[in-house]
């Protein structure tokens, strides 16, 4: 999604709202990468924050997840959980970002 976002906004303009649906909350472990000469740091949450920073014309970002990232599903890692919860808090402190569990998101729709 991040890699194709510049092409999408170039073709269609910046949307008012971007909703990102993921199975587990943003982690702190995904490798960095480069898009169009811009570096996105290690960690999904940091990448999302960088995407928000690079797209000031998008007014609202929602990151909706089903569960908090806890490392491997077969070998939960308390440190990974703590890092994920910390990243959720950081995302929620940004004035244009809201990170919330799927069931919270659903409640708001009704």
N, CA, C and O atoms as a GROMACS GRO file, in nm:
protein
  440
    1UNK      N    1   0.082  -0.118   0.000
    1UNK     CA    2   0.000   0.000   0.000
    1UNK      C    3   0.087   0.126   0.000
    1UNK      O    4   0.062   0.220  -0.075
    2UNK      N    5   0.189   0.126   0.084
    2UNK     CA    6   0.279   0.242   0.092
    2UNK      C    7   0.352   0.261  -0.040
    2UNK      O    8   0.367   0.373  -0.088
    3UNK      N    9   0.399   0.152  -0.097
    3UNK     CA   10   0.476   0.162  -0.222
    3UNK      C   11   0.393   0.218  -0.336
    3UNK      O   12   0.448   0.287  -0.422
    4UNK      N   13   0.263   0.191  -0.340
    4UNK     CA   14   0.180   0.237  -0.451
    4UNK      C   15   0.105   0.367  -0.420
    4UNK      O   16   0.041   0.423  -0.509
    5UNK      N   17   0.112   0.415  -0.298
    5UNK     CA   18   0.036   0.533  -0.260
    5UNK      C   19   0.070   0.656  -0.345
    5UNK      O   20  -0.021   0.727  -0.387
    6UNK      N   21   0.198   0.684  -0.372
    6UNK     CA   22   0.229   0.801  -0.456
    6UNK      C   23   0.164   0.792  -0.595
    6UNK      O   24   0.114   0.893  -0.646
    7UNK      N   25   0.165   0.675  -0.657
    7UNK     CA   26   0.103   0.660  -0.789
    7UNK      C   27  -0.047   0.682  -0.781
    7UNK      O   28  -0.106   0.747  -0.868
    8UNK      N   29  -0.109   0.627  -0.679
    8UNK     CA   30  -0.253   0.641  -0.663
    8UNK      C   31  -0.293   0.786  -0.644
    8UNK      O   32  -0.388   0.833  -0.707
    9UNK      N   33  -0.222   0.859  -0.559
    9UNK     CA   34  -0.258   0.999  -0.536
    9UNK      C   35  -0.223   1.085  -0.658
    9UNK      O   36  -0.291   1.185  -0.683
   10UNK      N   37  -0.120   1.048  -0.733
   10UNK     CA   38  -0.090   1.122  -0.856
   10UNK      C   39  -0.202   1.105  -0.958
   10UNK      O   40  -0.236   1.200  -1.030
   11UNK      N   41  -0.259   0.986  -0.965
   11UNK     CA   42  -0.366   0.960  -1.062
   11UNK      C   43  -0.500   1.017  -1.018
   11UNK      O   44  -0.575   1.070  -1.100
   12UNK      N   45  -0.532   1.006  -0.888
   12UNK     CA   46  -0.666   1.038  -0.841
   12UNK      C   47  -0.673   1.154  -0.742
   12UNK      O   48  -0.783   1.194  -0.704
   13UNK      N   49  -0.561   1.207  -0.702
   13UNK     CA   50  -0.560   1.312  -0.601
   13UNK      C   51  -0.560   1.253  -0.461
   13UNK      O   52  -0.582   1.133  -0.443
   14UNK      N   53  -0.537   1.338  -0.364
   14UNK     CA   54  -0.533   1.292  -0.224
   14UNK      C   55  -0.675   1.274  -0.171
   14UNK      O   56  -0.758   1.364  -0.186
   15UNK      N   57  -0.704   1.160  -0.110
   15UNK     CA   58  -0.836   1.141  -0.050
   15UNK      C   59  -0.846   1.218   0.082
   15UNK      O   60  -0.744   1.257   0.140
   16UNK      N   61  -0.967   1.238   0.127
   16UNK     CA   62  -0.988   1.299   0.259
   16UNK      C   63  -0.952   1.200   0.368
   16UNK      O   64  -0.890   1.236   0.468
   17UNK      N   65  -0.990   1.073   0.349
   17UNK     CA   66  -0.976   0.968   0.450
   17UNK      C   67  -0.906   0.848   0.391
   17UNK      O   68  -0.937   0.804   0.280
   18UNK      N   69  -0.810   0.794   0.466
   18UNK     CA   70  -0.746   0.666   0.431
   18UNK      C   71  -0.769   0.572   0.547
   18UNK      O   72  -0.735   0.602   0.661
   19UNK      N   73  -0.828   0.455   0.518
   19UNK     CA   74  -0.846   0.352   0.618
   19UNK      C   75  -0.757   0.234   0.580
   19UNK      O   76  -0.763   0.183   0.469
   20UNK      N   77  -0.675   0.194   0.676
   20UNK     CA   78  -0.583   0.082   0.656
   20UNK      C   79  -0.631  -0.032   0.746
   20UNK      O   80  -0.635  -0.017   0.868
   21UNK      N   81  -0.667  -0.144   0.685
   21UNK     CA   82  -0.714  -0.260   0.760
   21UNK      C   83  -0.604  -0.365   0.759
   21UNK      O   84  -0.561  -0.410   0.652
   22UNK      N   85  -0.559  -0.406   0.878
   22UNK     CA   86  -0.454  -0.507   0.890
   22UNK      C   87  -0.495  -0.608   0.996
   22UNK      O   88  -0.574  -0.577   1.086
   23UNK      N   89  -0.443  -0.728   0.986
   23UNK     CA   90  -0.483  -0.832   1.081
   23UNK      C   91  -0.428  -0.808   1.221
   23UNK      O   92  -0.499  -0.828   1.320
   24UNK      N   93  -0.302  -0.764   1.230
   24UNK     CA   94  -0.242  -0.736   1.361
   24UNK      C   95  -0.190  -0.593   1.361
   24UNK      O   96  -0.153  -0.540   1.257
   25UNK      N   97  -0.186  -0.533   1.477
   25UNK     CA   98  -0.144  -0.393   1.488
   25UNK      C   99  -0.004  -0.374   1.430
   25UNK      O  100   0.072  -0.470   1.418
   26UNK      N  101   0.030  -0.250   1.394
   26UNK     CA  102   0.161  -0.224   1.336
   26UNK      C  103   0.274  -0.271   1.429
   26UNK      O  104   0.274  -0.243   1.549
   27UNK      N  105   0.368  -0.342   1.371
   27UNK     CA  106   0.481  -0.396   1.448
   27UNK      C  107   0.600  -0.300   1.441
   27UNK      O  108   0.593  -0.196   1.377
   28UNK      N  109   0.705  -0.338   1.506
   28UNK     CA  110   0.828  -0.257   1.504
   28UNK      C  111   0.940  -0.331   1.433
   28UNK      O  112   1.057  -0.294   1.446
   29UNK      N  113   0.907  -0.436   1.358
   29UNK     CA  114   1.010  -0.525   1.305
   29UNK      C  115   1.022  -0.528   1.153
   29UNK      O  116   1.122  -0.581   1.104
   30UNK      N  117   0.931  -0.475   1.078
   30UNK     CA  118   0.938  -0.487   0.932
   30UNK      C  119   1.057  -0.406   0.879
   30UNK      O  120   1.085  -0.298   0.931
   31UNK      N  121   1.126  -0.457   0.776
   31UNK     CA  122   1.247  -0.391   0.727
   31UNK      C  123   1.217  -0.258   0.658
   31UNK      O  124   1.108  -0.236   0.606
   32UNK      N  125   1.316  -0.171   0.659
   32UNK     CA  126   1.302  -0.043   0.590
   32UNK      C  127   1.302  -0.064   0.440
   32UNK      O  128   1.349  -0.168   0.391
   33UNK      N  129   1.249   0.033   0.366
   33UNK     CA  130   1.254   0.030   0.220
   33UNK      C  131   1.246   0.172   0.168
   33UNK      O  132   1.222   0.267   0.243
   34UNK      N  133   1.267   0.186   0.038
   34UNK     CA  134   1.270   0.315  -0.027
   34UNK      C  135   1.160   0.320  -0.132
   34UNK      O  136   1.142   0.225  -0.208
   35UNK      N  137   1.087   0.431  -0.137
   35UNK     CA  138   0.985   0.454  -0.238
   35UNK      C  139   1.010   0.591  -0.300
   35UNK      O  140   1.009   0.693  -0.230
   36UNK      N  141   1.032   0.592  -0.430
   36UNK     CA  142   1.050   0.718  -0.503
   36UNK      C  143   1.156   0.808  -0.438
   36UNK      O  144   1.137   0.929  -0.427
   37UNK      N  145   1.265   0.747  -0.394
   37UNK     CA  146   1.374   0.823  -0.333
   37UNK      C  147   1.353   0.862  -0.188
   37UNK      O  148   1.432   0.938  -0.131
   38UNK      N  149   1.247   0.812  -0.129
   38UNK     CA  150   1.220   0.844   0.012
   38UNK      C  151   1.231   0.717   0.096
   38UNK      O  152   1.173   0.614   0.061
   39UNK      N  153   1.306   0.725   0.206
   39UNK     CA  154   1.325   0.610   0.293
   39UNK      C  155   1.214   0.597   0.396
   39UNK      O  156   1.176   0.693   0.462
   40UNK      N  157   1.162   0.475   0.406
   40UNK     CA  158   1.064   0.442   0.509
   40UNK      C  159   1.135   0.355   0.612
   40UNK      O  160   1.195   0.254   0.575
   41UNK      N  161   1.130   0.391   0.741
   41UNK     CA  162   1.211   0.326   0.845
   41UNK      C  163   1.163   0.185   0.882
   41UNK      O  164   1.059   0.138   0.836
   42UNK      N  165   1.242   0.121   0.965
   42UNK     CA  166   1.206  -0.010   1.018
   42UNK      C  167   1.079   0.003   1.101
   42UNK      O  168   1.064   0.098   1.178
   43UNK      N  169   0.988  -0.093   1.086
   43UNK     CA  170   0.866  -0.096   1.164
   43UNK      C  171   0.745  -0.043   1.088
   43UNK      O  172   0.750   0.063   1.026
   44UNK      N  173   0.636  -0.118   1.094
   44UNK     CA  174   0.512  -0.080   1.023
   44UNK      C  175   0.455   0.052   1.074
   44UNK      O  176   0.415   0.137   0.995
   45UNK      N  177   0.451   0.068   1.205
   45UNK     CA  178   0.396   0.191   1.262
   45UNK      C  179   0.474   0.313   1.220
   45UNK      O  180   0.415   0.416   1.186
   46UNK      N  181   0.605   0.303   1.221
   46UNK     CA  182   0.689   0.415   1.179
   46UNK      C  183   0.670   0.444   1.030
   46UNK      O  184   0.673   0.560   0.988
   47UNK      N  185   0.651   0.340   0.952
   47UNK     CA  186   0.624   0.359   0.809
   47UNK      C  187   0.491   0.432   0.789
   47UNK      O  188   0.482   0.522   0.705
   48UNK      N  189   0.389   0.393   0.864
   48UNK     CA  190   0.260   0.461   0.853
   48UNK      C  191   0.274   0.608   0.892
   48UNK      O  192   0.220   0.695   0.823
   49UNK      N  193   0.345   0.637   0.999
   49UNK     CA  194   0.366   0.777   1.039
   49UNK      C  195   0.441   0.855   0.932
   49UNK      O  196   0.411   0.971   0.907
   50UNK      N  197   0.538   0.792   0.870
   50UNK     CA  198   0.612   0.858   0.763
   50UNK      C  199   0.522   0.883   0.642
   50UNK      O  200   0.531   0.988   0.578
   51UNK      N  201   0.435   0.788   0.610
   51UNK     CA  202   0.339   0.805   0.501
   51UNK      C  203   0.245   0.923   0.531
   51UNK      O  204   0.216   1.003   0.442
   52UNK      N  205   0.199   0.933   0.655
   52UNK     CA  206   0.114   1.044   0.696
   52UNK      C  207   0.190   1.176   0.677
   52UNK      O  208   0.135   1.273   0.624
   53UNK      N  209   0.314   1.179   0.721
   53UNK     CA  210   0.397   1.299   0.709
   53UNK      C  211   0.416   1.339   0.564
   53UNK      O  212   0.415   1.458   0.530
   54UNK      N  213   0.434   1.241   0.477
   54UNK     CA  214   0.457   1.267   0.335
   54UNK      C  215   0.329   1.307   0.261
   54UNK      O  216   0.336   1.352   0.147
   55UNK      N  217   0.214   1.292   0.325
   55UNK     CA  218   0.086   1.322   0.260
   55UNK      C  219   0.000   1.414   0.347
   55UNK      O  220  -0.103   1.371   0.399
   56UNK      N  221   0.041   1.539   0.364
   56UNK     CA  222  -0.032   1.631   0.451
   56UNK      C  223  -0.172   1.666   0.398
   56UNK      O  224  -0.254   1.720   0.474
   57UNK      N  225  -0.200   1.638   0.271
   57UNK     CA  226  -0.332   1.669   0.215
   57UNK      C  227  -0.438   1.567   0.253
   57UNK      O  228  -0.556   1.590   0.228
   58UNK      N  229  -0.397   1.454   0.313
   58UNK     CA  230  -0.494   1.356   0.362
   58UNK      C  231  -0.529   1.398   0.504
   58UNK      O  232  -0.442   1.407   0.591
   59UNK      N  233  -0.656   1.424   0.528
   59UNK     CA  234  -0.699   1.479   0.657
   59UNK      C  235  -0.710   1.377   0.768
   59UNK      O  236  -0.679   1.407   0.884
   60UNK      N  237  -0.754   1.254   0.735
   60UNK     CA  238  -0.781   1.153   0.837
   60UNK      C  239  -0.722   1.019   0.794
   60UNK      O  240  -0.742   0.973   0.682
   61UNK      N  241  -0.650   0.957   0.887
   61UNK     CA  242  -0.594   0.823   0.866
   61UNK      C  243  -0.647   0.733   0.978
   61UNK      O  244  -0.638   0.768   1.096
   62UNK      N  245  -0.703   0.619   0.941
   62UNK     CA  246  -0.748   0.521   1.040
   62UNK      C  247  -0.673   0.391   1.015
   62UNK      O  248  -0.670   0.340   0.903
   63UNK      N  249  -0.614   0.338   1.120
   63UNK     CA  250  -0.544   0.211   1.115
   63UNK      C  251  -0.626   0.115   1.200
   63UNK      O  252  -0.632   0.128   1.322
   64UNK      N  253  -0.688   0.018   1.134
   64UNK     CA  254  -0.780  -0.074   1.203
   64UNK      C  255  -0.716  -0.212   1.202
   64UNK      O  256  -0.673  -0.262   1.098
   65UNK      N  257  -0.711  -0.274   1.320
   65UNK     CA  258  -0.645  -0.404   1.333
   65UNK      C  259  -0.730  -0.496   1.419
   65UNK      O  260  -0.811  -0.451   1.500
   66UNK      N  261  -0.710  -0.627   1.399
   66UNK     CA  262  -0.791  -0.726   1.470
   66UNK      C  263  -0.733  -0.764   1.606
   66UNK      O  264  -0.807  -0.795   1.699
   67UNK      N  265  -0.600  -0.761   1.618
   67UNK     CA  266  -0.536  -0.795   1.745
   67UNK      C  267  -0.402  -0.722   1.754
   67UNK      O  268  -0.349  -0.675   1.653
   68UNK      N  269  -0.349  -0.713   1.874
   68UNK     CA  270  -0.220  -0.649   1.895
   68UNK      C  271  -0.109  -0.745   1.854
   68UNK      O  272  -0.111  -0.863   1.892
   69UNK      N  273  -0.014  -0.695   1.778
   69UNK     CA  274   0.100  -0.776   1.734
   69UNK      C  275   0.173  -0.830   1.856
   69UNK      O  276   0.202  -0.755   1.950
   70UNK      N  277   0.203  -0.960   1.856
   70UNK     CA  278   0.275  -1.019   1.969
   70UNK      C  279   0.386  -1.113   1.925
   70UNK      O  280   0.418  -1.209   1.994
   71UNK      N  281   0.445  -1.084   1.809
   71UNK     CA  282   0.550  -1.170   1.757
   71UNK      C  283   0.489  -1.287   1.681
   71UNK      O  284   0.384  -1.273   1.617
   72UNK      N  285   0.553  -1.398   1.687
   72UNK     CA  286   0.505  -1.519   1.620
   72UNK      C  287   0.379  -1.571   1.688
   72UNK      O  288   0.369  -1.570   1.811
   73UNK      N  289   0.284  -1.615   1.609
   73UNK     CA  290   0.161  -1.670   1.667
   73UNK      C  291   0.188  -1.795   1.750
   73UNK      O  292   0.113  -1.825   1.843
   74UNK      N  293   0.294  -1.869   1.717
   74UNK     CA  294   0.329  -1.991   1.790
   74UNK      C  295   0.421  -1.966   1.908
   74UNK      O  296   0.434  -2.052   1.996
   75UNK      N  297   0.484  -1.851   1.911
   75UNK     CA  298   0.576  -1.819   2.021
   75UNK      C  299   0.562  -1.671   2.057
   75UNK      O  300   0.646  -1.590   2.020
   76UNK      N  301   0.455  -1.635   2.128
   76UNK     CA  302   0.433  -1.495   2.164
   76UNK      C  303   0.553  -1.434   2.236
   76UNK      O  304   0.622  -1.500   2.313
   77UNK      N  305   0.576  -1.308   2.209
   77UNK     CA  306   0.692  -1.236   2.263
   77UNK      C  307   0.641  -1.112   2.337
   77UNK      O  308   0.593  -1.018   2.274
   78UNK      N  309   0.651  -1.110   2.470
   78UNK     CA  310   0.603  -0.995   2.547
   78UNK      C  311   0.667  -0.862   2.505
   78UNK      O  312   0.602  -0.758   2.511
   79UNK      N  313   0.793  -0.867   2.463
   79UNK     CA  314   0.859  -0.744   2.418
   79UNK      C  315   0.795  -0.692   2.289
   79UNK      O  316   0.778  -0.571   2.273
   80UNK      N  317   0.761  -0.783   2.198
   80UNK     CA  318   0.693  -0.743   2.074
   80UNK      C  319   0.557  -0.681   2.104
   80UNK      O  320   0.518  -0.582   2.042
   81UNK      N  321   0.486  -0.738   2.201
   81UNK     CA  322   0.356  -0.685   2.241
   81UNK      C  323   0.372  -0.545   2.298
   81UNK      O  324   0.296  -0.454   2.263
   82UNK      N  325   0.469  -0.526   2.387
   82UNK     CA  326   0.493  -0.395   2.447
   82UNK      C  327   0.530  -0.292   2.340
   82UNK      O  328   0.483  -0.178   2.345
   83UNK      N  329   0.613  -0.331   2.245
   83UNK     CA  330   0.652  -0.240   2.137
   83UNK      C  331   0.532  -0.204   2.051
   83UNK      O  332   0.516  -0.088   2.010
   84UNK      N  333   0.446  -0.302   2.023
   84UNK     CA  334   0.326  -0.277   1.942
   84UNK      C  335   0.231  -0.183   2.015
   84UNK      O  336   0.176  -0.091   1.954
   85UNK      N  337   0.210  -0.205   2.143
   85UNK     CA  338   0.123  -0.118   2.221
   85UNK      C  339   0.178   0.024   2.227
   85UNK      O  340   0.102   0.121   2.221
   86UNK      N  341   0.310   0.036   2.238
   86UNK     CA  342   0.374   0.168   2.237
   86UNK      C  343   0.350   0.237   2.103
   86UNK      O  344   0.320   0.357   2.099
   87UNK      N  345   0.362   0.163   1.993
   87UNK     CA  346   0.341   0.221   1.860
   87UNK      C  347   0.196   0.262   1.842
   87UNK      O  348   0.169   0.365   1.780
   88UNK      N  349   0.102   0.185   1.894
   88UNK     CA  350  -0.040   0.223   1.887
   88UNK      C  351  -0.060   0.358   1.958
   88UNK      O  352  -0.131   0.445   1.907
   89UNK      N  353   0.002   0.374   2.074
   89UNK     CA  354  -0.008   0.501   2.147
   89UNK      C  355   0.053   0.617   2.069
   89UNK      O  356  -0.003   0.726   2.067
   90UNK      N  357   0.166   0.592   2.005
   90UNK     CA  358   0.229   0.697   1.924
   90UNK      C  359   0.139   0.735   1.807
   90UNK      O  360   0.119   0.854   1.780
   91UNK      N  361   0.083   0.635   1.739
   91UNK     CA  362  -0.008   0.663   1.627
   91UNK      C  363  -0.127   0.746   1.675
   91UNK      O  364  -0.167   0.842   1.609
   92UNK      N  365  -0.183   0.710   1.789
   92UNK     CA  366  -0.300   0.780   1.839
   92UNK      C  367  -0.271   0.921   1.889
   92UNK      O  368  -0.364   1.001   1.904
   93UNK      N  369  -0.147   0.952   1.914
   93UNK     CA  370  -0.111   1.088   1.954
   93UNK      C  371  -0.101   1.183   1.835
   93UNK      O  372  -0.104   1.305   1.851
   94UNK      N  373  -0.089   1.126   1.715
   94UNK     CA  374  -0.081   1.211   1.596
   94UNK      C  375  -0.220   1.270   1.569
   94UNK      O  376  -0.319   1.198   1.574
   95UNK      N  377  -0.229   1.400   1.540
   95UNK     CA  378  -0.360   1.463   1.526
   95UNK      C  379  -0.444   1.413   1.408
   95UNK      O  380  -0.566   1.432   1.407
   96UNK      N  381  -0.382   1.350   1.308
   96UNK     CA  382  -0.459   1.303   1.192
   96UNK      C  383  -0.472   1.151   1.186
   96UNK      O  384  -0.524   1.097   1.088
   97UNK      N  385  -0.425   1.081   1.290
   97UNK     CA  386  -0.423   0.935   1.288
   97UNK      C  387  -0.504   0.879   1.404
   97UNK      O  388  -0.501   0.932   1.515
   98UNK      N  389  -0.575   0.771   1.375
   98UNK     CA  390  -0.644   0.698   1.481
   98UNK      C  391  -0.618   0.549   1.457
   98UNK      O  392  -0.648   0.497   1.349
   99UNK      N  393  -0.563   0.482   1.556
   99UNK     CA  394  -0.540   0.337   1.550
   99UNK      C  395  -0.638   0.271   1.646
   99UNK      O  396  -0.642   0.306   1.764
  100UNK      N  397  -0.716   0.176   1.595
  100UNK     CA  398  -0.815   0.115   1.681
  100UNK      C  399  -0.844  -0.029   1.641
  100UNK      O  400  -0.828  -0.069   1.526
  101UNK      N  401  -0.887  -0.104   1.741
  101UNK     CA  402  -0.924  -0.243   1.719
  101UNK      C  403  -1.048  -0.252   1.631
  101UNK      O  404  -1.132  -0.162   1.630
  102UNK      N  405  -1.057  -0.361   1.556
  102UNK     CA  406  -1.169  -0.384   1.466
  102UNK      C  407  -1.304  -0.370   1.536
  102UNK      O  408  -1.395  -0.308   1.482
  103UNK      N  409  -1.318  -0.428   1.658
  103UNK     CA  410  -1.447  -0.420   1.727
  103UNK      C  411  -1.482  -0.276   1.767
  103UNK      O  412  -1.600  -0.240   1.770
  104UNK      N  413  -1.382  -0.194   1.798
  104UNK     CA  414  -1.407  -0.053   1.826
  104UNK      C  415  -1.455   0.019   1.700
  104UNK      O  416  -1.549   0.098   1.703
  105UNK      N  417  -1.389  -0.012   1.590
  105UNK     CA  418  -1.426   0.048   1.462
  105UNK      C  419  -1.569   0.011   1.425
  105UNK      O  420  -1.646   0.097   1.382
  106UNK      N  421  -1.606  -0.115   1.442
  106UNK     CA  422  -1.741  -0.161   1.410
  106UNK      C  423  -1.846  -0.088   1.494
  106UNK      O  424  -1.949  -0.047   1.442
  107UNK      N  425  -1.820  -0.072   1.624
  107UNK     CA  426  -1.914  -0.002   1.712
  107UNK      C  427  -1.944   0.138   1.664
  107UNK      O  428  -2.056   0.188   1.678
  108UNK      N  429  -1.844   0.202   1.609
  108UNK     CA  430  -1.862   0.340   1.563
  108UNK      C  431  -1.944   0.348   1.434
  108UNK      O  432  -1.999   0.453   1.402
  109UNK      N  433  -1.952   0.238   1.362
  109UNK     CA  434  -2.027   0.237   1.237
  109UNK      C  435  -2.178   0.231   1.258
  109UNK      O  436  -2.254   0.273   1.172
  110UNK      N  437  -2.221   0.178   1.372
  110UNK     CA  438  -2.364   0.163   1.397
  110UNK      C  439  -2.424   0.280   1.466
  110UNK      O  440  -2.544   0.282   1.493
   0.00000   0.00000   0.00000
